[in-house]
PDB file of C-alpha atoms in Angstrom:
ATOM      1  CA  UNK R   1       8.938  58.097 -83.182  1.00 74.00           C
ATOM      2  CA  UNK R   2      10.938  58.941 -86.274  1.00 86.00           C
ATOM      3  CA  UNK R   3       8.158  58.198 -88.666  1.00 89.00           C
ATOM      4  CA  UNK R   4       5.879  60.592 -87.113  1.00 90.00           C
ATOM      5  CA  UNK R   5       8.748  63.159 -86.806  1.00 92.00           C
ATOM      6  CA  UNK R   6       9.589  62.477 -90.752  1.00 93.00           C
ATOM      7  CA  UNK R   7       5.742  63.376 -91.470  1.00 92.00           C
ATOM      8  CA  UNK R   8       5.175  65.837 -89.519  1.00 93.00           C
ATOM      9  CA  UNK R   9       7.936  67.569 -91.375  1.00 93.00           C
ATOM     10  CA  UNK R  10       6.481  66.633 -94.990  1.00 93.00           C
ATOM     11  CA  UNK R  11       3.119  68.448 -93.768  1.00 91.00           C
ATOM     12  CA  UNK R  12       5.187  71.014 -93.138  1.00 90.00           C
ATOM     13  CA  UNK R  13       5.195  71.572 -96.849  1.00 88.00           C
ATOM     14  CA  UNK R  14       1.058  72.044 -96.775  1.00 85.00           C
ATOM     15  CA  UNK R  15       1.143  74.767 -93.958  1.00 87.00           C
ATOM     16  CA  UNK R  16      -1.359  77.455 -95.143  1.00 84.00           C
ATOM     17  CA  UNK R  17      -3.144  80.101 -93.193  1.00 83.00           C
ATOM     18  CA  UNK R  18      -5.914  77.845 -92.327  1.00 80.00           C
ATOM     19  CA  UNK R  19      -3.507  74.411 -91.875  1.00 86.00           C
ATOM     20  CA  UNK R  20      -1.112  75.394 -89.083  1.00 90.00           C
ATOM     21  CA  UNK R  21       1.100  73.940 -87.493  1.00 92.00           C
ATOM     22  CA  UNK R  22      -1.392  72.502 -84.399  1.00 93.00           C
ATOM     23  CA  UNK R  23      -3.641  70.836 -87.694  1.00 91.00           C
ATOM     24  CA  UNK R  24      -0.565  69.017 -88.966  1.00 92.00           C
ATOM     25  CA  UNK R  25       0.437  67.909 -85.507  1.00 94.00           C
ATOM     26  CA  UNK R  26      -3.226  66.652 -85.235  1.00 94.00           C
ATOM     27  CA  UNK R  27      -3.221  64.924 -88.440  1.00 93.00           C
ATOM     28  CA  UNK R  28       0.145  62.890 -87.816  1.00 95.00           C
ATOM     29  CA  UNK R  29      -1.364  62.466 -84.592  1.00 96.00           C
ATOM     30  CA  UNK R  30      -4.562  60.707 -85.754  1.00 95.00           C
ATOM     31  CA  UNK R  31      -2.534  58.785 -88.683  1.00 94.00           C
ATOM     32  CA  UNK R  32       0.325  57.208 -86.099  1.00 95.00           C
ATOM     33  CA  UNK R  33      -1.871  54.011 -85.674  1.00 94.00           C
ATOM     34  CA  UNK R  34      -1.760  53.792 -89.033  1.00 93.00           C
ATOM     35  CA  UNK R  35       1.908  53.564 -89.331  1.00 94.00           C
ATOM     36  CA  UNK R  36       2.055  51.536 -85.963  1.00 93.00           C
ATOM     37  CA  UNK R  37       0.117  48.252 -87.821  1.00 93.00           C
ATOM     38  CA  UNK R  38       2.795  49.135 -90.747  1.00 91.00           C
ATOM     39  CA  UNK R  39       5.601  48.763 -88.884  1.00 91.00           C
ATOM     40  CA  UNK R  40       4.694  46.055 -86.469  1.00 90.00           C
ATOM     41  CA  UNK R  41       6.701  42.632 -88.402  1.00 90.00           C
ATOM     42  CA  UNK R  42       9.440  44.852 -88.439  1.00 90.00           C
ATOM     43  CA  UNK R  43       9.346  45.626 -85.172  1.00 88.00           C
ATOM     44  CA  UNK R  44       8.469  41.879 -83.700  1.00 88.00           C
ATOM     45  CA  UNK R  45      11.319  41.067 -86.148  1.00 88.00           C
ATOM     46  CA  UNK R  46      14.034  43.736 -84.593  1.00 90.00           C
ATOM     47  CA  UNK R  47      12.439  43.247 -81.146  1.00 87.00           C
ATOM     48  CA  UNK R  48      13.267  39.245 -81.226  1.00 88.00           C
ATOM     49  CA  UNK R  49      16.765  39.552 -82.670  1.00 87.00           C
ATOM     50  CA  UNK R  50      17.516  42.316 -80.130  1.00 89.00           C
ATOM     51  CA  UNK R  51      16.037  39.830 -77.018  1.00 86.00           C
ATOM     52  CA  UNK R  52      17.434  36.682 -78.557  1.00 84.00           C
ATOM     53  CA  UNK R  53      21.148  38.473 -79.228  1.00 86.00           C
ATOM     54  CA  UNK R  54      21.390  39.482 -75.820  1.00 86.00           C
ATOM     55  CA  UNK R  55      20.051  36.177 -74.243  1.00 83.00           C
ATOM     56  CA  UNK R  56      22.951  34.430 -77.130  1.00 82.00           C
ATOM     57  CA  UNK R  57      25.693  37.157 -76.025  1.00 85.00           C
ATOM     58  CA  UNK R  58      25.616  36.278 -72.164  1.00 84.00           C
ATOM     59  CA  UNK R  59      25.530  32.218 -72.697  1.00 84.00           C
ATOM     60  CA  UNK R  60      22.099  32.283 -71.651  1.00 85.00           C
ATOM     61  CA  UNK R  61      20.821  30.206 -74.133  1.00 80.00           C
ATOM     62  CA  UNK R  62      23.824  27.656 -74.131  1.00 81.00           C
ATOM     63  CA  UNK R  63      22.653  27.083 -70.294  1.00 86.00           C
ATOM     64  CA  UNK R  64      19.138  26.514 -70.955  1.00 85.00           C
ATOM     65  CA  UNK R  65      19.661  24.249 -73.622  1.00 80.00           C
ATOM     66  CA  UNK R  66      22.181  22.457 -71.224  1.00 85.00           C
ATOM     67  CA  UNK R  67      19.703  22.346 -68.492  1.00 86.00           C
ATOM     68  CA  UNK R  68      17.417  20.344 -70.583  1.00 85.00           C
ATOM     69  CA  UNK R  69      15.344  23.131 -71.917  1.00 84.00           C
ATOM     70  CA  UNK R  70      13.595  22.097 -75.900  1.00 85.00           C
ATOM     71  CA  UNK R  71      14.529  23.953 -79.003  1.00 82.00           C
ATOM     72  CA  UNK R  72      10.417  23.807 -78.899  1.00 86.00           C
ATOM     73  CA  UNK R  73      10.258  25.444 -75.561  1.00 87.00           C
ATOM     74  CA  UNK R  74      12.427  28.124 -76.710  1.00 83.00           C
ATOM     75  CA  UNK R  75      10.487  28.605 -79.372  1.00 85.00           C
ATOM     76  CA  UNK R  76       6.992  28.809 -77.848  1.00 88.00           C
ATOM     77  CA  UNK R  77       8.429  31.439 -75.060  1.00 86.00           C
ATOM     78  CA  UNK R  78       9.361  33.581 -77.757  1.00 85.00           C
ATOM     79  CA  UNK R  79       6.431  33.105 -79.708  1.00 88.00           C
ATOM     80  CA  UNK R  80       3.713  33.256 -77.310  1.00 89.00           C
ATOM     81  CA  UNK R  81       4.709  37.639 -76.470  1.00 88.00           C
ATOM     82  CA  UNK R  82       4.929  37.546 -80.375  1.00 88.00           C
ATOM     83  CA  UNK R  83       1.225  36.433 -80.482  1.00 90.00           C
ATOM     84  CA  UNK R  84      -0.050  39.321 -78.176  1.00 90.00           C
ATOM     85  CA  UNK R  85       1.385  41.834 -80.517  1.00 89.00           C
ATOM     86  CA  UNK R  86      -0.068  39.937 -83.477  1.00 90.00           C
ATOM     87  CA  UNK R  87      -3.782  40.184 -81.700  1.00 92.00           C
ATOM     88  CA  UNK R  88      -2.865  44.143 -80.686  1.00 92.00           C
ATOM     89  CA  UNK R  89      -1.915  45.015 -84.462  1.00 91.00           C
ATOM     90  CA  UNK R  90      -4.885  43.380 -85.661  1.00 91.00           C
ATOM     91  CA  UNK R  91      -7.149  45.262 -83.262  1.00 94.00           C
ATOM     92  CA  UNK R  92      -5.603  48.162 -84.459  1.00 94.00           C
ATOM     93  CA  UNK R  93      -5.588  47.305 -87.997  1.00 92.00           C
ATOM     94  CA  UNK R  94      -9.265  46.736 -88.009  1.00 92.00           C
ATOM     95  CA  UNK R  95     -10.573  48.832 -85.377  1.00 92.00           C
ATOM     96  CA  UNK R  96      -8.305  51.563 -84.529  1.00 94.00           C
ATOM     97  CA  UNK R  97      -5.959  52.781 -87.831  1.00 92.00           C
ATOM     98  CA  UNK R  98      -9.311  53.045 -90.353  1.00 89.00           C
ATOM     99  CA  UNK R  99     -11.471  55.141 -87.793  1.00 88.00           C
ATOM    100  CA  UNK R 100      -8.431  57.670 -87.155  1.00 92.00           C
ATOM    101  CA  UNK R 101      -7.044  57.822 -90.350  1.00 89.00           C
ATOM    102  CA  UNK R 102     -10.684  58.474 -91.719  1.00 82.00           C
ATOM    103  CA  UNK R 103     -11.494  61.627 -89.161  1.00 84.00           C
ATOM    104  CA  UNK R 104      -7.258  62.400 -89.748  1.00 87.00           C
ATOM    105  CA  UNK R 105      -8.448  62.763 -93.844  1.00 81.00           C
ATOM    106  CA  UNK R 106     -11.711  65.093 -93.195  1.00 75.00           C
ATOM    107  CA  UNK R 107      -9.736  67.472 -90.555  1.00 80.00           C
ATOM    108  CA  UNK R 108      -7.211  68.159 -93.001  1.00 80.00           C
ATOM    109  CA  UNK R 109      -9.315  68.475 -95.913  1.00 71.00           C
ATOM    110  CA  UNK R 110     -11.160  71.087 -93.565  1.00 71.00           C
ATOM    111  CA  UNK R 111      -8.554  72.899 -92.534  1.00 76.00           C
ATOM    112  CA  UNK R 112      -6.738  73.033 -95.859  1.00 70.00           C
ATOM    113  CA  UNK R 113      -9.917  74.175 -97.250  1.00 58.00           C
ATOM    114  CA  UNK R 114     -10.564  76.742 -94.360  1.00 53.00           C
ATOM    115  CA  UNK R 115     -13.705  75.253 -93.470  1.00 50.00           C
ATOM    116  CA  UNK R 116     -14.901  74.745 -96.947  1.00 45.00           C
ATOM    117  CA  UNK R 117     -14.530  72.185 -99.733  1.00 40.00           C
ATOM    118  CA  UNK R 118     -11.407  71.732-100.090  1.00 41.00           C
ATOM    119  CA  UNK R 119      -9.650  72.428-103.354  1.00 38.00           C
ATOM    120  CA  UNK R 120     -10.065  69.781-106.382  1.00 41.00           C
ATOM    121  CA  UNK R 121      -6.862  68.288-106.175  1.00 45.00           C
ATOM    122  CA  UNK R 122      -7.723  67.179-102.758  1.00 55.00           C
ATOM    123  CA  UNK R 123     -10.803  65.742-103.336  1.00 69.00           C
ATOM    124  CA  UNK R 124     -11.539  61.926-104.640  1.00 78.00           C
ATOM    125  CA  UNK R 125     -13.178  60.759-108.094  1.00 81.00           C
ATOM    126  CA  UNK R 126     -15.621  58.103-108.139  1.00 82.00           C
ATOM    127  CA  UNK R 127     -17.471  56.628-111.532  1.00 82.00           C
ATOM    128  CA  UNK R 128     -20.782  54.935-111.082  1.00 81.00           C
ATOM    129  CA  UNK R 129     -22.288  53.864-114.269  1.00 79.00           C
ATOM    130  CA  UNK R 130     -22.080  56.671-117.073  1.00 83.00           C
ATOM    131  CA  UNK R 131     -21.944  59.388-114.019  1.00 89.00           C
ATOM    132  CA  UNK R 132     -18.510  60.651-112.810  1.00 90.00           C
ATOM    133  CA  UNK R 133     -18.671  62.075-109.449  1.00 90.00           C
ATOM    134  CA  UNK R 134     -15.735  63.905-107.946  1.00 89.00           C
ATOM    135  CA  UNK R 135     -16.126  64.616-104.266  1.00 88.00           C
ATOM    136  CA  UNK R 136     -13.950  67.295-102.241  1.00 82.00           C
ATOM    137  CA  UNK R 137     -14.511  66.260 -98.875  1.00 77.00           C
ATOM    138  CA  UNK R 138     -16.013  63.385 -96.849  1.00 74.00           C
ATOM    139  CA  UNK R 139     -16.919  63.898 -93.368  1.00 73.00           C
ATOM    140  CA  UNK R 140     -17.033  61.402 -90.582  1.00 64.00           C
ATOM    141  CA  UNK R 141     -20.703  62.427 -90.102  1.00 73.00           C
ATOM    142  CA  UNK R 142     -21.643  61.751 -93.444  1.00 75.00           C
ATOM    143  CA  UNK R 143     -21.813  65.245 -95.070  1.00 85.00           C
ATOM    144  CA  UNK R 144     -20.307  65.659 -98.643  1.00 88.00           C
ATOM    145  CA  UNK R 145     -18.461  68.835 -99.523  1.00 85.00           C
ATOM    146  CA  UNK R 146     -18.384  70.015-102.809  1.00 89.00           C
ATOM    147  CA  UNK R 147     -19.766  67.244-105.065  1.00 92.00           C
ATOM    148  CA  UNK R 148     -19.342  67.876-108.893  1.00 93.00           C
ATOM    149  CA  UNK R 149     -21.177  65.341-111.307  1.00 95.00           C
ATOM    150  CA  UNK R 150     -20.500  64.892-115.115  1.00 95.00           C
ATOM    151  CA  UNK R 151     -23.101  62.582-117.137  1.00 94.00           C
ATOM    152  CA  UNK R 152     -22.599  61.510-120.331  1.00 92.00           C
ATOM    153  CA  UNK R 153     -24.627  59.679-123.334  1.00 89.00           C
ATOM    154  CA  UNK R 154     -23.888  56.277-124.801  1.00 84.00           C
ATOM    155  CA  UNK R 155     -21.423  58.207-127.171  1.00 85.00           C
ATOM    156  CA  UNK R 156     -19.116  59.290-124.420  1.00 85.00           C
ATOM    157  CA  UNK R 157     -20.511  63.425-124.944  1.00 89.00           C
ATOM    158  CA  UNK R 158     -21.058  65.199-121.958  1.00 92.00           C
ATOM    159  CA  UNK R 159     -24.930  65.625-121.174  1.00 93.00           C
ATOM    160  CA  UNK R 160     -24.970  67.570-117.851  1.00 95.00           C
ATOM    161  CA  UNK R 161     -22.525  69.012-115.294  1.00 95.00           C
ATOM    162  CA  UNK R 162     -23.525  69.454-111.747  1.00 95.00           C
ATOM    163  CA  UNK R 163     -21.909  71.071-108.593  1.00 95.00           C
ATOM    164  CA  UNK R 164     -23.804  70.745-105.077  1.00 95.00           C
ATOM    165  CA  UNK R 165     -21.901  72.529-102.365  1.00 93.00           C
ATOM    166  CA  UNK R 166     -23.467  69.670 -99.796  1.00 93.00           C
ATOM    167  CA  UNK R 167     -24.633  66.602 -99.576  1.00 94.00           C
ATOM    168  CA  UNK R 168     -26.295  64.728 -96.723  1.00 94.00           C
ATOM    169  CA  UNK R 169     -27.766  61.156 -96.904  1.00 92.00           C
ATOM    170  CA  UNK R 170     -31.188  60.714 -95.729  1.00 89.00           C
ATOM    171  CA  UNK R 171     -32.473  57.195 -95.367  1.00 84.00           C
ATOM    172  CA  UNK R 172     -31.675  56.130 -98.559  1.00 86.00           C
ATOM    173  CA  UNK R 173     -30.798  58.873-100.978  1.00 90.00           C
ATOM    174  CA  UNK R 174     -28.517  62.083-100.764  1.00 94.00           C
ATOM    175  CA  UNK R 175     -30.192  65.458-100.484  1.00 95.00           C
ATOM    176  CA  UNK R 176     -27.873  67.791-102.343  1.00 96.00           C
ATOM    177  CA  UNK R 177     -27.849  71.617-101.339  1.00 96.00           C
ATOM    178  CA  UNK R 178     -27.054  74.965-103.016  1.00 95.00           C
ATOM    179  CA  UNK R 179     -27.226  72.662-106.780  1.00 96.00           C
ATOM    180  CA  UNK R 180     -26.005  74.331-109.850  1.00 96.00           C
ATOM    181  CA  UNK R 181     -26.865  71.946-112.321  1.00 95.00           C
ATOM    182  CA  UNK R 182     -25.521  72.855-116.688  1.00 96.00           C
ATOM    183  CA  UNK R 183     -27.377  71.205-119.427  1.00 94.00           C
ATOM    184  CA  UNK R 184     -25.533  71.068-122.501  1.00 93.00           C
ATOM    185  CA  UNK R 185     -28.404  71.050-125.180  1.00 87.00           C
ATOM    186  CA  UNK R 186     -26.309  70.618-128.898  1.00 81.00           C
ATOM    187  CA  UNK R 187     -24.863  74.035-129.624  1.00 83.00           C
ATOM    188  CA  UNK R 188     -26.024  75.987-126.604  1.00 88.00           C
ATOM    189  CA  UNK R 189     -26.189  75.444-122.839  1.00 92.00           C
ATOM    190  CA  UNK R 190     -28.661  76.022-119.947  1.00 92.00           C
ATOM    191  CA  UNK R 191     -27.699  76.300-116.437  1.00 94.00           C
ATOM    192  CA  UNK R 192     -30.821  75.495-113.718  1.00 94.00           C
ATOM    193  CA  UNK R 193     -30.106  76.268-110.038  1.00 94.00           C
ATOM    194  CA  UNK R 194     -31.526  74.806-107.194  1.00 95.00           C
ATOM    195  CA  UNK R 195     -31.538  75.162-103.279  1.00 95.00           C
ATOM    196  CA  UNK R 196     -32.170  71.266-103.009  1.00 95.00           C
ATOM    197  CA  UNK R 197     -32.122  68.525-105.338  1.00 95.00           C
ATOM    198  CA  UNK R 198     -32.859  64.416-104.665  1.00 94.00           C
ATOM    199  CA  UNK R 199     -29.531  62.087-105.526  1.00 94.00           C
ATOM    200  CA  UNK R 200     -30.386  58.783-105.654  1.00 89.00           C
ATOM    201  CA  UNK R 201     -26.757  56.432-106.075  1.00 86.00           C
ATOM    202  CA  UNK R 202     -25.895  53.335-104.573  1.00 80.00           C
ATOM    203  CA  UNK R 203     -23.035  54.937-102.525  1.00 82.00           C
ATOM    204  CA  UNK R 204     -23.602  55.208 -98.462  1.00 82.00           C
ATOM    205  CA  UNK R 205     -21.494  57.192 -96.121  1.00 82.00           C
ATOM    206  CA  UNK R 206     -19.958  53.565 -95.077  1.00 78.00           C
ATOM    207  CA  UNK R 207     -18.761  52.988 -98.860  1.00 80.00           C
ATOM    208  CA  UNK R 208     -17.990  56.682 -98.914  1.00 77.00           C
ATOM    209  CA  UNK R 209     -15.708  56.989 -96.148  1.00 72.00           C
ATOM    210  CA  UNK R 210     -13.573  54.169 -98.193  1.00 75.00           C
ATOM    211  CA  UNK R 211     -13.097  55.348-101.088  1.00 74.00           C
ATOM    212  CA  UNK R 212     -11.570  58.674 -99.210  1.00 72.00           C
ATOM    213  CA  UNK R 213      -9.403  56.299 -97.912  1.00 79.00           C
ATOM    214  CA  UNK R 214      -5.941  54.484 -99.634  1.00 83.00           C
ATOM    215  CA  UNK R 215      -6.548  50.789 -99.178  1.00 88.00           C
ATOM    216  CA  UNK R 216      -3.564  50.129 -96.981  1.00 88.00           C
ATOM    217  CA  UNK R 217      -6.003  52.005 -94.447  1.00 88.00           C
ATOM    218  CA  UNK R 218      -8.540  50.404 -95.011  1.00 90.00           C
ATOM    219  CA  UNK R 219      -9.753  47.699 -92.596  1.00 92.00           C
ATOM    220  CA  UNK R 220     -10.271  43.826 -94.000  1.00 94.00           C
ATOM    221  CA  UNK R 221     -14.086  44.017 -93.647  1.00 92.00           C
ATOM    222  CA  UNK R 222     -13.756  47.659 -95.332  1.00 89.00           C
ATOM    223  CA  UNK R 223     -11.932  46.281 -98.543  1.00 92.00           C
ATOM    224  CA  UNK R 224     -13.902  42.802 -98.545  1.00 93.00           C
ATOM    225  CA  UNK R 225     -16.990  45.518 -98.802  1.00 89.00           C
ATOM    226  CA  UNK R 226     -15.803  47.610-101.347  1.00 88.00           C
ATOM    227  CA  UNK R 227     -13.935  45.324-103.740  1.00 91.00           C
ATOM    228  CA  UNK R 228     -17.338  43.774-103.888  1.00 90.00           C
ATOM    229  CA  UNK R 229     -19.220  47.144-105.209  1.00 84.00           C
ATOM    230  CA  UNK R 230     -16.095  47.621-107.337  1.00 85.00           C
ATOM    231  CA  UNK R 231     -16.906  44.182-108.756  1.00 88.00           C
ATOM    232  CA  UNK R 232     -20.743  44.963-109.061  1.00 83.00           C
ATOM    233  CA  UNK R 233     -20.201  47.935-110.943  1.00 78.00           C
ATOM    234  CA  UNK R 234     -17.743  46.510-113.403  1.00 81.00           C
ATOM    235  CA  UNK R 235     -14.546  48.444-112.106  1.00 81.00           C
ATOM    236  CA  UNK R 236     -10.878  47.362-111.621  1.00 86.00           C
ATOM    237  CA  UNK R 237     -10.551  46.352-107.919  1.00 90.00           C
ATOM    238  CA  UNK R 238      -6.804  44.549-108.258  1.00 93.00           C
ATOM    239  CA  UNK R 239      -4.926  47.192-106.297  1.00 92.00           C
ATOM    240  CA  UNK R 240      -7.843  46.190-103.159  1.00 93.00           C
ATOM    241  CA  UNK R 241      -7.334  42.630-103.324  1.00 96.00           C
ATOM    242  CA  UNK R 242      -3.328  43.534-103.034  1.00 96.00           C
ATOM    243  CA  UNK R 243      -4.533  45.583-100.128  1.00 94.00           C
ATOM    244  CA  UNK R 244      -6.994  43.002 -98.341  1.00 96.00           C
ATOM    245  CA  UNK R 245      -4.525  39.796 -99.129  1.00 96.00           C
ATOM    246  CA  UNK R 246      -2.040  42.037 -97.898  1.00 94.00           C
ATOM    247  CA  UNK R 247      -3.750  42.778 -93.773  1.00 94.00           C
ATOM    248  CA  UNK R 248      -5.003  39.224 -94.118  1.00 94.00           C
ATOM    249  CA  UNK R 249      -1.772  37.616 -94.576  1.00 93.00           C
ATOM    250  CA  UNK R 250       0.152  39.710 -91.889  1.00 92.00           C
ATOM    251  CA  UNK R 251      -0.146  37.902 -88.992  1.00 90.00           C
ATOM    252  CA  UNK R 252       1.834  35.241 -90.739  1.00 90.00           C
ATOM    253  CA  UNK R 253       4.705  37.341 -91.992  1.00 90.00           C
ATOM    254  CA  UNK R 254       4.923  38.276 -88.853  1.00 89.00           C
ATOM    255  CA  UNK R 255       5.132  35.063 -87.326  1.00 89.00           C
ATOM    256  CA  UNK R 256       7.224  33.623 -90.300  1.00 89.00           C
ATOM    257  CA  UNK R 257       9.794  36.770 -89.566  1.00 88.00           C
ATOM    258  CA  UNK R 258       9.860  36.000 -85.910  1.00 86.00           C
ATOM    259  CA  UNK R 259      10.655  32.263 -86.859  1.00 86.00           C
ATOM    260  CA  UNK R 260      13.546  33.348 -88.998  1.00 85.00           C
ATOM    261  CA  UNK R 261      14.864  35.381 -85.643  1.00 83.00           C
ATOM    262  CA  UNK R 262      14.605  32.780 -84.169  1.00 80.00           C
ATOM    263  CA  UNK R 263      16.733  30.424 -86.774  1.00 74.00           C
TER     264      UNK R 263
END
């Protein structure tokens, strides 16, 4: 409701020729599931105040506890709706929020970039090794839009820069397309171009499509994954674990909130 009206109006601040006002109502659209699973302890938390307060304010619960009714009884009655929406925000969580959010993320980056890579500051950086990779777009079909690499030597000097205006993984590489690759060769430099060049890297469309992502929208199997290639390849993955101990815990504070309701 009001989150979804408060960012539809800060994507009001993006509109562009190319993002109108039908792409921003798509994107907070796609990315209300999202802020559904954020909101849900809240809203089991307001929900079960609101039901208890107006079972307290008409001696309704006076009458069932006279009547022989359990403090335990009580409890489970409230709990057991309280469970449902714990399963639903899950489901979303893992299933629902990451797949929207992801295609929400690649139609905006689309439409911002009117139907081109969209501009740098957009985009996502990604280090693998002594390669820095900065990628403008990731779409939900796999295809990379404007893909810039930077190499460097063991001394931290620049050996090559690279920009591919595609990318599209084939079994188990990335075939780059339209590749203008610069050499820098000591006091000169040497630019090579190329209508198709091989890109072998450990990163699949699956790993991809997270990065693109914030971690709060990531699912818990998504984070488990990456924080794992973070960890492989020697990178700080701290704000992930926050993110994954974060989902994996919520259930609880839900549950915990609805017990203090309840108190």
């Amino acid at each position: 409701g009001l989150a979804s009206l408060f960012a539809f109006i800060d994507e009001m601040g993006d509109l562009s020729d190319t993002y109108t006002l039908m792409e921003a109502g798509n994107f907070v659209l796609l990315t209300a599931p999202r802020r559904l699973y954020d909101m849900l302890p809240m809203a089991a938390l307001i929900g079960c105040l609101i039901g208890l307060g107006s079972l307290a304010s008409s001696s309704e619960l006076t009458i069932m506890r006279a009547a022989g009714v359990s403090i335990g009884r009580i409890v489970w009655a409230v709990m057991k709706p309280m469970l449902v929406l714990m399963l639903v925000g899950l489901l979303i969580g893992e299933y629902v929020a990451p797949v929207t959010e992801n295609k929400a993320q690649a139609d905006r980056s689309l439409a911002q970039g009117g139907g081109e890579a969209q501009s740098s500051k957009r985009g996502m950086w990604h280090r693998q090794g002594e390669e820095y990779v900065h990628i403008n777009s990731v779409q939900p079909n796999g295809l990379l839009l404007g893909v810039t690499r930077y190499r460097f030597d063991s001394e931290r000097k620049i050996v090559t820069s690279s920009f591919a205006r595609r990318a599209q993984y084939q079994n188990d590489h990335w075939l780059l397309a339209d590749v203008r690759t610069t050499y820098f060769r000591g006091d000169h430099t040497e630019v090579v171009g190329a209508p198709q060049e091989r890109w072998d890297v450990s990163l699949t469309p699956e790993l991809l499509n997270t990065v693109i992502l914030a971690p709060e929208s990531l699912s818990i199997t998504g984070l488990w994954d990456y924080i794992h290639y973070l960890s492989d390849q020697g990178l700080n993955n701290a704000r992930y674990w926050l993110a994954f101990w974060t989902k994996v815990l919520q259930p609880m504070v839900t549950a915990a909130l609805v017990l203090m309701a309840i108190s």
